[in-house]
Short mmCIF file of C-alpha atoms and ligand atoms in Angstrom, two decimals:
data_model
loop_
_atom_site.label_atom_id
_atom_site.label_comp_id
_atom_site.label_asym_id
_atom_site.label_seq_id
_atom_site.Cartn_x
_atom_site.Cartn_y
_atom_site.Cartn_z
CA MET A 1415 45.30 -2.34 -29.61
CA ASN A 1416 45.51 -5.20 -32.08
CA GLU A 1417 45.16 -7.66 -29.27
CA ILE A 1418 41.93 -5.99 -28.13
CA THR A 1419 40.36 -5.99 -31.61
CA GLN A 1420 41.35 -9.61 -32.09
CA GLY A 1421 39.96 -10.51 -28.70
CA PHE A 1422 36.73 -8.75 -29.53
CA TRP A 1423 36.13 -10.74 -32.73
CA ASP A 1424 37.16 -14.01 -31.10
CA ALA A 1425 34.71 -13.25 -28.31
CA TRP A 1426 31.85 -12.78 -30.77
CA ALA A 1427 32.77 -16.09 -32.41
CA LEU A 1428 32.59 -17.85 -29.04
CA ILE A 1429 29.18 -16.33 -28.36
CA LEU A 1430 27.68 -16.86 -31.80
CA PHE A 1431 28.92 -20.44 -32.21
CA PHE A 1432 27.67 -21.45 -28.79
CA ASP A 1433 31.02 -22.35 -27.27
CA PRO A 1434 30.06 -25.01 -24.70
CA ASP A 1435 32.49 -23.83 -22.01
CA LEU A 1436 31.27 -20.26 -22.33
CA TYR A 1437 27.62 -21.24 -22.16
CA GLU A 1438 28.16 -23.55 -19.23
CA ILE A 1439 29.53 -20.58 -17.32
CA ILE A 1440 26.70 -18.29 -18.42
CA PHE A 1441 24.06 -20.76 -17.34
CA LEU A 1442 25.68 -21.41 -13.99
CA SER A 1443 25.88 -17.66 -13.39
CA LEU A 1444 22.22 -17.23 -14.20
CA ARG A 1445 21.22 -20.25 -12.13
CA VAL A 1446 23.10 -19.05 -9.05
CA THR A 1447 21.99 -15.43 -9.30
CA VAL A 1448 18.36 -16.09 -10.20
CA THR A 1449 18.07 -18.54 -7.31
CA ALA A 1450 19.69 -16.03 -4.97
CA VAL A 1451 17.36 -13.24 -6.15
CA VAL A 1452 14.28 -15.41 -5.65
CA ILE A 1453 15.34 -16.41 -2.14
CA ALA A 1454 16.41 -12.89 -1.22
CA SER A 1455 13.08 -11.52 -2.49
CA LEU A 1456 11.09 -14.07 -0.52
CA ILE A 1457 12.96 -12.92 2.59
CA GLY A 1458 13.53 -9.23 1.82
CA LEU A 1459 10.15 -8.12 0.44
CA PRO A 1460 8.05 -9.23 3.45
CA ILE A 1461 10.68 -7.93 5.88
CA GLY A 1462 10.54 -4.53 4.20
CA ALA A 1463 6.75 -4.55 4.33
CA LEU A 1464 6.69 -5.61 7.98
CA LEU A 1465 9.09 -2.81 8.88
CA ALA A 1466 6.81 -0.34 7.14
CA VAL A 1467 3.54 -1.55 8.65
CA ASN A 1468 4.55 -2.68 12.14
CA ARG A 1469 5.52 -0.51 15.02
CA PHE A 1470 7.78 -2.28 17.43
CA ARG A 1471 10.34 -1.25 19.97
CA HIS A 1472 13.60 -1.50 18.04
CA ARG A 1473 12.19 -0.67 14.63
CA ARG A 1474 14.44 2.32 14.00
CA PHE A 1475 17.45 0.28 15.00
CA VAL A 1476 16.51 -2.52 12.61
CA ILE A 1477 16.07 -0.04 9.77
CA ALA A 1478 19.47 1.52 10.48
CA LEU A 1479 20.98 -1.96 10.64
CA LEU A 1480 19.42 -2.82 7.31
CA ASN A 1481 20.89 0.27 5.69
CA ALA A 1482 24.28 -0.54 7.18
CA LEU A 1483 24.08 -4.13 5.91
CA MET A 1484 23.53 -2.79 2.40
CA GLY A 1485 27.06 -1.48 2.52
CA LEU A 1486 28.64 -4.78 3.62
CA PRO A 1487 31.85 -5.43 1.68
CA PRO A 1488 31.18 -8.63 -0.31
CA VAL A 1489 34.64 -9.97 0.50
CA VAL A 1490 33.79 -9.89 4.17
CA VAL A 1491 30.52 -11.70 3.48
CA GLY A 1492 32.56 -14.29 1.61
CA LEU A 1493 34.89 -14.72 4.54
CA PHE A 1494 31.95 -15.05 6.92
CA VAL A 1495 30.14 -17.65 4.78
CA TYR A 1496 33.43 -19.51 4.30
CA MET A 1497 33.89 -19.79 8.05
CA LEU A 1498 30.30 -20.93 8.52
CA LEU A 1499 30.56 -23.63 5.86
CA SER A 1500 34.14 -24.80 6.33
CA ARG A 1501 34.54 -28.24 7.78
CA ALA A 1502 35.22 -26.89 11.27
CA GLY A 1503 32.43 -24.30 11.06
CA PRO A 1504 28.91 -24.60 12.53
CA LEU A 1505 27.40 -25.62 9.18
CA GLY A 1506 30.42 -27.62 8.02
CA GLY A 1507 28.53 -30.89 8.18
CA PHE A 1508 26.51 -30.10 5.06
CA GLY A 1509 29.60 -30.08 2.86
CA LEU A 1510 28.43 -27.00 0.98
CA LEU A 1511 31.72 -25.14 0.68
CA PHE A 1512 32.93 -24.76 -2.95
CA SER A 1513 29.49 -25.59 -4.31
CA PRO A 1514 26.92 -23.40 -6.13
CA SER A 1515 24.85 -23.51 -2.93
CA ALA A 1516 27.62 -21.71 -1.07
CA MET A 1517 27.65 -19.00 -3.74
CA ILE A 1518 23.88 -18.68 -3.52
CA ILE A 1519 24.10 -18.25 0.25
CA ALA A 1520 26.71 -15.52 -0.10
CA GLN A 1521 24.67 -13.66 -2.72
CA VAL A 1522 21.51 -13.94 -0.66
CA ILE A 1523 23.32 -12.31 2.28
CA ILE A 1524 24.61 -9.54 0.04
CA ILE A 1525 21.35 -8.60 -1.70
CA THR A 1526 18.64 -9.30 0.90
CA PRO A 1527 19.33 -6.02 2.76
CA LEU A 1528 19.18 -4.12 -0.53
CA ILE A 1529 15.83 -5.65 -1.50
CA ALA A 1530 14.40 -5.27 2.02
CA SER A 1531 15.44 -1.64 2.16
CA ILE A 1532 13.88 -0.67 -1.17
CA SER A 1533 10.77 -2.66 -0.26
CA HIS A 1534 10.58 -0.82 3.06
CA GLN A 1535 10.64 2.62 1.44
CA THR A 1536 8.14 1.68 -1.23
CA VAL A 1537 5.67 0.03 1.10
CA ARG A 1538 6.01 2.81 3.68
CA ASP A 1539 4.92 5.41 1.13
CA LEU A 1540 1.95 3.37 -0.02
CA TRP A 1541 0.98 2.58 3.58
CA ALA A 1542 0.81 6.30 4.35
CA ASN A 1543 -1.68 6.56 1.50
CA TYR A 1544 -3.75 3.43 2.26
CA HIS A 1545 -3.61 3.59 6.06
CA ASP A 1546 -7.06 4.94 6.90
CA LEU A 1547 -8.83 2.84 4.28
CA LEU A 1548 -7.22 -0.44 5.33
CA ILE A 1549 -7.90 0.28 9.00
CA SER A 1550 -11.49 1.21 8.21
CA LEU A 1551 -11.97 -2.05 6.30
CA ASN A 1552 -10.80 -4.11 9.30
CA THR A 1553 -7.92 -5.74 7.49
CA THR A 1554 -5.74 -8.22 9.32
CA ARG A 1555 -2.01 -7.61 9.35
CA ALA A 1556 -1.48 -10.27 6.68
CA GLN A 1557 -4.17 -8.73 4.47
CA ARG A 1558 -2.54 -5.31 4.78
CA ILE A 1559 0.88 -6.58 3.89
CA SER A 1560 -0.35 -8.54 0.91
CA ALA A 1561 -2.39 -5.60 -0.42
CA LEU A 1562 0.59 -3.26 -0.03
CA LEU A 1563 3.05 -5.67 -1.64
CA TRP A 1564 0.68 -6.45 -4.50
CA ASP A 1565 -0.17 -2.81 -5.22
CA SER A 1566 3.48 -1.76 -5.26
CA ARG A 1567 4.61 -4.72 -7.32
CA ARG A 1568 6.19 -2.62 -10.05
CA ALA A 1569 8.46 -0.74 -7.66
CA LEU A 1570 9.24 -4.03 -5.93
CA LEU A 1571 10.15 -5.67 -9.22
CA THR A 1572 12.57 -2.80 -9.68
CA ALA A 1573 14.04 -3.66 -6.29
CA THR A 1574 14.57 -7.29 -7.25
CA LEU A 1575 16.16 -6.25 -10.55
CA ALA A 1576 18.54 -4.01 -8.63
CA GLY A 1577 19.36 -7.05 -6.52
CA PHE A 1578 19.95 -9.10 -9.66
CA GLY A 1579 22.27 -6.44 -11.06
CA ARG A 1580 24.31 -6.37 -7.89
CA ALA A 1581 24.51 -10.17 -7.57
CA ILE A 1582 25.39 -11.06 -11.16
CA GLY A 1583 28.36 -8.69 -11.16
CA GLU A 1584 29.67 -9.71 -7.76
CA VAL A 1585 33.03 -11.46 -7.55
CA GLY A 1586 34.67 -10.98 -4.14
CA ALA A 1587 32.41 -13.21 -2.08
CA ILE A 1588 31.69 -15.99 -4.53
CA ILE A 1589 35.32 -16.54 -5.48
CA ILE A 1590 36.03 -17.19 -1.80
CA VAL A 1591 33.13 -19.55 -1.10
CA GLY A 1592 32.85 -21.08 -4.59
CA GLY A 1593 36.53 -21.47 -5.30
CA ASN A 1594 36.13 -20.84 -9.07
CA ILE A 1595 36.30 -24.56 -9.86
CA ASP A 1596 36.08 -25.44 -13.55
CA HIS A 1597 32.75 -27.11 -14.50
CA ALA A 1598 31.54 -26.72 -10.92
CA THR A 1599 31.55 -23.20 -9.51
CA ARG A 1600 33.01 -21.07 -12.27
CA VAL A 1601 30.73 -18.14 -13.08
CA LEU A 1602 31.05 -15.07 -15.33
CA THR A 1603 32.87 -12.80 -12.93
CA THR A 1604 35.27 -15.35 -11.47
CA ALA A 1605 36.05 -16.72 -14.92
CA ILE A 1606 36.87 -13.22 -16.20
CA ALA A 1607 39.30 -12.75 -13.32
CA LEU A 1608 40.96 -16.09 -14.05
CA GLU A 1609 41.11 -15.87 -17.87
CA THR A 1610 42.47 -12.34 -17.75
CA GLY A 1611 45.21 -13.53 -15.42
CA LYS A 1612 46.06 -16.33 -17.84
CA GLY A 1613 46.22 -13.87 -20.77
CA ASN A 1614 43.21 -15.56 -22.40
CA PHE A 1615 41.67 -12.30 -23.58
CA ALA A 1616 39.21 -13.55 -26.18
CA PHE A 1617 37.46 -15.79 -23.70
CA ALA A 1618 37.58 -13.13 -20.98
CA MET A 1619 36.08 -10.57 -23.33
CA GLY A 1620 33.35 -12.93 -24.46
CA LEU A 1621 32.39 -13.38 -20.83
CA GLY A 1622 32.64 -9.65 -20.22
CA MET A 1623 30.38 -8.84 -23.15
CA VAL A 1624 27.73 -11.23 -21.94
CA LEU A 1625 27.93 -9.70 -18.48
CA ILE A 1626 27.58 -6.20 -19.91
CA MET A 1627 24.62 -7.24 -22.04
CA LEU A 1628 22.90 -8.71 -19.01
CA ALA A 1629 23.56 -5.50 -17.08
CA ILE A 1630 22.16 -3.37 -19.91
CA ILE A 1631 19.04 -5.50 -20.23
CA VAL A 1632 18.41 -5.27 -16.50
CA ASN A 1633 18.93 -1.50 -16.49
CA LEU A 1634 16.61 -1.02 -19.43
CA LEU A 1635 13.97 -3.03 -17.61
CA ILE A 1636 14.41 -0.94 -14.46
CA HIS A 1637 14.27 2.25 -16.50
CA ASN A 1638 11.06 1.20 -18.23
CA LEU A 1639 9.43 0.09 -15.01
CA THR A 1640 10.23 3.30 -13.13
CA LYS A 1641 9.15 5.39 -16.10
CA THR A 1642 5.70 3.80 -16.28
CA GLU A 1643 5.59 4.07 -12.51
CA GLN A 1644 5.82 7.84 -12.74
CA ALA A 1645 3.65 8.28 -15.82
CA SER A 1646 0.63 6.96 -14.03
CA THR A 1647 0.48 6.98 -10.26
CA TRP A 1648 0.21 3.20 -9.94
CA MET B 842 -30.51 -2.97 13.62
CA VAL B 843 -28.14 -4.64 15.97
CA ILE B 844 -25.07 -2.55 16.55
CA LEU B 845 -26.87 0.69 17.47
CA PRO B 846 -27.43 2.66 19.64
CA LEU B 847 -23.99 4.19 19.88
CA LYS B 848 -23.28 5.88 23.21
CA MET B 849 -20.53 8.46 23.61
CA VAL B 850 -19.87 9.71 27.12
CA GLY B 851 -17.29 12.45 27.64
CA ALA B 852 -15.51 11.25 24.52
CA THR B 853 -12.40 13.34 23.90
CA ALA B 854 -9.62 13.30 21.35
CA TYR B 855 -6.25 14.84 22.09
CA VAL B 856 -3.30 14.91 19.71
CA ARG B 857 0.05 15.90 21.22
CA GLY B 858 -1.57 17.70 24.11
CA LYS B 859 -4.01 19.64 21.92
CA ARG B 860 -7.72 18.99 22.26
CA LEU B 861 -9.27 18.35 18.86
CA VAL B 862 -12.73 17.25 19.91
CA GLY B 863 -14.69 16.77 23.09
CA PRO B 864 -15.87 16.13 25.61
CA VAL B 865 -18.78 14.81 23.54
CA ASP B 866 -21.92 13.26 25.03
CA LEU B 867 -24.10 11.77 22.38
CA THR B 868 -26.40 8.86 21.64
CA LEU B 869 -27.04 7.73 18.08
CA ALA B 870 -30.47 6.10 17.90
CA PRO B 871 -30.90 3.02 15.69
CA GLU B 872 -32.58 4.89 12.90
CA GLY B 873 -32.13 8.25 11.28
CA PHE B 874 -30.03 10.49 9.18
CA THR B 875 -27.69 12.67 11.18
CA ILE B 876 -25.93 15.57 9.55
CA VAL B 877 -22.88 17.13 11.15
CA ILE B 878 -22.35 20.78 10.24
CA GLY B 879 -20.01 23.50 11.38
CA PRO B 880 -17.25 25.76 10.08
CA ASN B 881 -13.85 24.52 8.86
CA GLY B 882 -11.77 23.06 11.65
CA ALA B 883 -14.79 22.70 13.96
CA GLY B 884 -14.03 18.98 14.42
CA LYS B 885 -16.56 17.32 12.10
CA THR B 886 -14.05 14.93 10.60
CA THR B 887 -12.52 14.15 13.96
CA LEU B 888 -15.94 13.38 15.44
CA LEU B 889 -16.75 10.93 12.63
CA ARG B 890 -13.33 9.31 12.95
CA LEU B 891 -13.82 8.94 16.69
CA MET B 892 -17.15 7.17 16.16
CA HIS B 893 -15.69 4.84 13.54
CA GLY B 894 -12.63 4.07 15.63
CA LEU B 895 -10.04 5.71 13.38
CA GLN B 896 -9.21 8.40 15.90
CA ARG B 897 -7.80 7.21 19.20
CA LEU B 898 -9.98 8.03 22.17
CA SER B 899 -8.07 10.00 24.82
CA GLY B 900 -10.83 10.15 27.42
CA GLY B 901 -14.42 9.11 28.02
CA SER B 902 -16.09 6.17 26.37
CA ILE B 903 -17.68 5.08 23.11
CA ASP B 904 -19.86 1.98 23.22
CA TRP B 905 -21.89 0.10 20.64
CA ALA B 906 -24.77 -2.21 21.51
CA VAL B 907 -22.52 -5.14 20.55
CA SER B 908 -18.85 -5.98 20.92
CA LEU B 909 -16.43 -3.69 19.14
CA THR B 910 -15.27 -6.45 16.79
CA GLU B 911 -18.80 -7.09 15.63
CA ALA B 912 -19.64 -3.41 15.42
CA ARG B 913 -16.58 -2.72 13.29
CA ARG B 914 -17.69 -5.23 10.66
CA LYS B 915 -21.00 -3.47 10.15
CA GLN B 916 -19.73 0.05 9.56
CA ALA B 917 -18.38 1.76 6.51
CA TYR B 918 -16.66 5.09 6.08
CA VAL B 919 -16.31 7.43 3.13
CA PHE B 920 -13.32 9.73 3.52
CA GLN B 921 -13.25 13.46 2.90
CA SER B 922 -10.40 12.95 0.41
CA PRO B 923 -10.98 9.68 -1.44
CA ILE B 924 -8.38 6.94 -0.95
CA MET B 925 -7.80 5.12 -4.21
CA MET B 926 -6.01 1.80 -4.31
CA ARG B 927 -3.78 1.26 -7.33
CA ARG B 928 -6.20 -1.12 -8.94
CA ARG B 929 -8.92 -1.14 -11.52
CA VAL B 930 -12.22 0.42 -10.51
CA VAL B 931 -14.04 -2.92 -10.41
CA ASP B 932 -11.32 -4.45 -8.23
CA CYS B 933 -11.37 -1.48 -5.84
CA ILE B 934 -15.09 -1.90 -5.30
CA ALA B 935 -14.77 -5.67 -4.94
CA TYR B 936 -11.91 -5.41 -2.43
CA PRO B 937 -13.99 -5.26 0.80
CA LEU B 938 -15.79 -8.44 -0.29
CA LEU B 939 -12.50 -10.22 -0.97
CA LEU B 940 -11.38 -9.29 2.54
CA ARG B 941 -14.49 -11.03 3.84
CA GLY B 942 -13.57 -14.21 2.04
CA GLU B 943 -15.94 -13.93 -0.90
CA ASN B 944 -14.54 -15.51 -4.07
CA LYS B 945 -13.15 -13.29 -6.78
CA LYS B 946 -15.75 -14.05 -9.40
CA SER B 947 -18.85 -13.28 -7.36
CA ALA B 948 -17.16 -10.27 -5.73
CA ARG B 949 -16.41 -8.86 -9.19
CA ALA B 950 -19.93 -9.50 -10.44
CA LYS B 951 -21.37 -7.71 -7.43
CA ALA B 952 -18.86 -4.87 -7.80
CA LYS B 953 -19.96 -4.44 -11.39
CA THR B 954 -23.59 -4.05 -10.31
CA TYR B 955 -22.63 -1.46 -7.72
CA ALA B 956 -20.39 0.41 -10.13
CA GLU B 957 -23.21 0.64 -12.63
CA ARG B 958 -25.67 1.73 -9.99
CA TYR B 959 -23.39 4.60 -9.01
CA GLY B 960 -22.57 5.79 -12.51
CA LEU B 961 -19.20 4.10 -12.92
CA GLY B 962 -20.24 1.53 -15.51
CA HIS B 963 -18.17 3.18 -18.25
CA VAL B 964 -14.93 3.22 -16.24
CA LEU B 965 -15.01 -0.28 -14.76
CA GLN B 966 -11.61 -1.22 -16.15
CA ASN B 967 -9.86 2.13 -15.55
CA TRP B 968 -7.17 2.63 -12.93
CA ALA B 969 -8.86 4.08 -9.88
CA PRO B 970 -6.15 6.74 -9.22
CA ASP B 971 -6.80 8.15 -12.71
CA LEU B 972 -10.49 8.84 -12.08
CA SER B 973 -11.86 12.37 -11.81
CA GLY B 974 -12.55 13.79 -8.36
CA GLY B 975 -16.27 13.11 -8.62
CA GLU B 976 -15.76 9.58 -9.92
CA LYS B 977 -13.43 8.87 -7.01
CA GLN B 978 -16.14 10.01 -4.64
CA LYS B 979 -18.66 7.70 -6.30
CA LEU B 980 -16.20 4.82 -6.14
CA SER B 981 -15.76 5.45 -2.41
CA LEU B 982 -19.50 5.31 -1.95
CA ALA B 983 -19.91 2.10 -3.95
CA ARG B 984 -17.02 0.50 -2.03
CA ALA B 985 -18.61 1.53 1.27
CA LEU B 986 -22.08 0.27 0.43
CA ILE B 987 -21.08 -3.06 -1.09
CA THR B 988 -20.66 -4.61 2.35
CA GLU B 989 -24.20 -3.52 3.25
CA PRO B 990 -23.19 -1.70 6.45
CA GLU B 991 -25.70 -0.95 9.17
CA ILE B 992 -24.18 2.46 9.68
CA LEU B 993 -22.51 4.57 7.05
CA PHE B 994 -20.20 7.46 7.89
CA LEU B 995 -19.76 10.03 5.15
CA ASP B 996 -17.32 12.91 5.39
CA GLU B 997 -18.43 15.53 2.86
CA PRO B 998 -19.18 12.97 0.17
CA CYS B 999 -20.37 15.56 -2.34
CA ALA B 1000 -17.48 18.01 -1.97
CA ASN B 1001 -16.17 17.45 -5.52
CA LEU B 1002 -19.44 16.75 -7.26
CA ASP B 1003 -21.43 18.87 -9.67
CA GLY B 1004 -25.11 19.60 -9.08
CA ARG B 1005 -26.40 16.62 -10.97
CA ALA B 1006 -24.03 14.12 -9.36
CA THR B 1007 -24.86 15.60 -5.97
CA ARG B 1008 -28.59 14.99 -6.56
CA GLU B 1009 -27.83 11.42 -7.68
CA ILE B 1010 -25.84 10.74 -4.55
CA GLU B 1011 -28.50 12.33 -2.37
CA ALA B 1012 -31.10 10.05 -3.95
CA ILE B 1013 -28.90 7.04 -3.20
CA LEU B 1014 -28.40 8.12 0.40
CA GLN B 1015 -32.11 8.71 0.80
CA LYS B 1016 -32.76 5.19 -0.44
CA VAL B 1017 -30.10 3.70 1.80
CA GLN B 1018 -31.72 5.40 4.77
CA ASP B 1019 -35.24 4.36 3.71
CA GLU B 1020 -34.02 0.77 3.71
CA GLY B 1021 -33.42 1.19 7.42
CA ASN B 1022 -29.71 2.00 7.45
CA ARG B 1023 -28.18 4.61 9.66
CA ILE B 1024 -26.28 7.48 8.11
CA VAL B 1025 -24.01 10.00 9.76
CA MET B 1026 -22.70 12.57 7.36
CA SER B 1027 -20.81 15.84 7.53
CA THR B 1028 -21.38 18.54 4.95
CA HIS B 1029 -20.67 22.14 4.15
CA ASP B 1030 -23.76 22.44 2.05
CA LEU B 1031 -26.59 23.83 4.15
CA GLY B 1032 -29.10 23.17 1.37
CA GLN B 1033 -28.07 19.55 1.39
CA ALA B 1034 -28.32 19.45 5.16
CA ARG B 1035 -31.88 20.77 4.95
CA ARG B 1036 -32.81 18.25 2.27
CA LEU B 1037 -31.43 15.17 3.99
CA ALA B 1038 -31.17 15.63 7.73
CA LYS B 1039 -33.43 14.05 10.32
CA ASP B 1040 -31.09 15.19 13.08
CA VAL B 1041 -28.44 17.85 13.12
CA ILE B 1042 -25.23 18.16 15.10
CA PHE B 1043 -23.76 21.63 14.97
CA MET B 1044 -20.05 21.58 15.86
CA LEU B 1045 -18.01 24.54 16.96
CA ASN B 1046 -14.47 24.57 18.38
CA GLY B 1047 -14.42 20.81 18.83
CA LYS B 1048 -17.64 20.65 20.78
CA ILE B 1049 -21.25 19.89 19.97
CA HIS B 1050 -22.59 23.40 20.19
CA GLU B 1051 -26.17 22.54 19.46
CA SER B 1052 -28.02 19.47 18.30
CA GLY B 1053 -31.56 18.32 17.71
CA GLU B 1054 -34.21 17.42 15.21
CA ALA B 1055 -33.54 18.93 11.82
CA GLU B 1056 -36.84 20.72 11.41
CA GLU B 1057 -36.58 22.42 14.76
CA PHE B 1058 -32.93 23.20 14.32
CA PHE B 1059 -33.36 24.90 10.99
CA SER B 1060 -36.58 26.74 11.83
CA ALA B 1061 -35.58 27.89 15.29
CA PRO B 1062 -31.91 27.50 16.17
CA GLN B 1063 -31.38 28.08 19.88
CA THR B 1064 -27.90 29.59 20.04
CA LEU B 1065 -26.66 32.77 18.41
CA GLU B 1066 -23.88 30.91 16.65
CA ALA B 1067 -26.28 28.38 15.15
CA GLN B 1068 -28.55 31.18 14.02
CA ALA B 1069 -25.64 32.93 12.37
CA PHE B 1070 -24.38 29.72 10.78
CA THR B 1071 -27.75 28.73 9.34
CA ASN B 1072 -28.04 32.23 7.91
CA GLY B 1073 -24.80 31.68 6.11
CA GLU B 1074 -22.83 34.16 8.21
CA ILE B 1075 -19.27 33.63 9.34
CA VAL B 1076 -19.05 31.95 12.72
CA GLU B 1077 -15.93 31.88 14.83
N1 ATP C 1097 -3.80 14.65 13.37
C1 ATP C 1097 -3.98 15.91 13.77
N2 ATP C 1097 -2.99 16.57 14.41
C2 ATP C 1097 -3.15 17.83 14.82
N3 ATP C 1097 -4.26 18.55 14.63
C3 ATP C 1097 -5.28 17.96 14.00
C4 ATP C 1097 -5.20 16.62 13.53
N4 ATP C 1097 -6.35 16.30 12.92
C5 ATP C 1097 -7.13 17.40 13.02
N5 ATP C 1097 -6.49 18.40 13.65
C6 ATP C 1097 -7.05 19.74 13.98
O1 ATP C 1097 -8.26 19.51 14.64
C7 ATP C 1097 -9.22 20.48 14.25
C8 ATP C 1097 -10.49 19.80 13.73
O2 ATP C 1097 -10.19 19.18 12.50
P1 ATP C 1097 -11.29 18.44 11.63
O3 ATP C 1097 -10.60 17.87 10.46
O4 ATP C 1097 -12.03 17.51 12.50
O5 ATP C 1097 -12.22 19.67 11.21
P2 ATP C 1097 -13.45 19.68 10.20
O6 ATP C 1097 -14.59 20.22 10.95
O7 ATP C 1097 -13.60 18.36 9.56
O8 ATP C 1097 -12.96 20.75 9.14
P3 ATP C 1097 -13.24 20.81 7.54
O9 ATP C 1097 -14.59 21.42 7.41
O10 ATP C 1097 -12.18 21.75 7.06
O11 ATP C 1097 -13.12 19.46 7.00
C9 ATP C 1097 -8.55 21.35 13.22
O12 ATP C 1097 -8.12 22.53 13.87
C10 ATP C 1097 -7.36 20.54 12.77
O13 ATP C 1097 -6.30 21.37 12.40
MG1 MG C 1098 -13.40 17.66 7.69
#
């Protein structure tokens, strides 16, 4: 018990006095995850919208696939990205393994299906509402998709925040492809795993508290966004 | 007038094996004010949607005087239940202009003029989905007219409006038609039909049961059903 209390106060000290090692890890975590969320949104949001607006032959299959991909075990994604990027793999030539780029790739693969799936549901509902009007106004496919994405931007922001929440707390995939290298690929989750193993509880708890605060902030944002979403129909 | 006349020959709409409307033979002359009347479920909405191209044609033909692409650009449609985009009123009205490549500033300025003309000046910055039923109807009308269509389809545009708003809208429609635009409108309100119609289409069970010039139709309906309907009796 004593050890936990001590660790707690030491953790606060590390946070409040801007411990450089701690903040390096925080910033790398944010950099990797924010980049991954941006890329995954650029891919996932339009895919979701296309699935909602377009009728094509294997549409139901693609939607089922998307839902299945949401449940991919991150460790398996890590293994897959590792094999792709390892020297003998098809993308080995780029030398990306054990770099932040490798971690970004893994996170993008993990959260794109999530973002695309939420985007699909959101846009599908709005499309049902807008359908006749947008057809009557002779919109092109691109105009439809952009109107639908723009008008459901709050719900879509919620989707990207959900993606952020999932990515920032992920450890299985990025420890495999990043390698948890000090000053290079060490992020919040992988550092917690390592420091806990070393018995370095204060540092591990400092990291854990930051992670929890980030998670709370994101959840509050999601809560607020969905609340205003319901309050008024837009 | 370029896109009219509209010629429908044996036009039929089926949905999952059930005939909704047709076969309809009909020519819409370049000028006029056609009112579509008939009991609930007679096929008024479906007929308008067929003309505008929202309802898939299952048989027969529908031809404009010009290519379909060109004809589509010069039509506008006001839906029976208003469709509100999740935007501010002014942006909803400006939207059709933005689609046509007009820049945001001039589209907004024009939308403001239209909003004011149709009694929406005080709610310009409100969210469209929050408007009252009547305001939504007016927004739909402003949004339809802002592209200056040659033919305007209206599906019961006054259904949610009070007496005064109805008169205002009727005055607008009268003006639109005086300016040489074509209007095709469905309504439940026989008084309104009498006030506005140049031609009448009386629908029953998915077919045009009787049609003709408004004056003749209302003074001397030919069929029993039309007589009953114009007397306000229940027609089945
Ligand atoms: N998509 C559809 N699928 C199946 N049936 C339909 C569909 N659309 C319309 N119908 C049916 O077609 C018939 C004609 O409908 P329509 O909406 O054209 O009638 P209406 O004359 O406009 O009626 P109202 O006065 O109530 O608006 C109705 O019996 C309706 O139930
Ligand atoms: Mg109807």
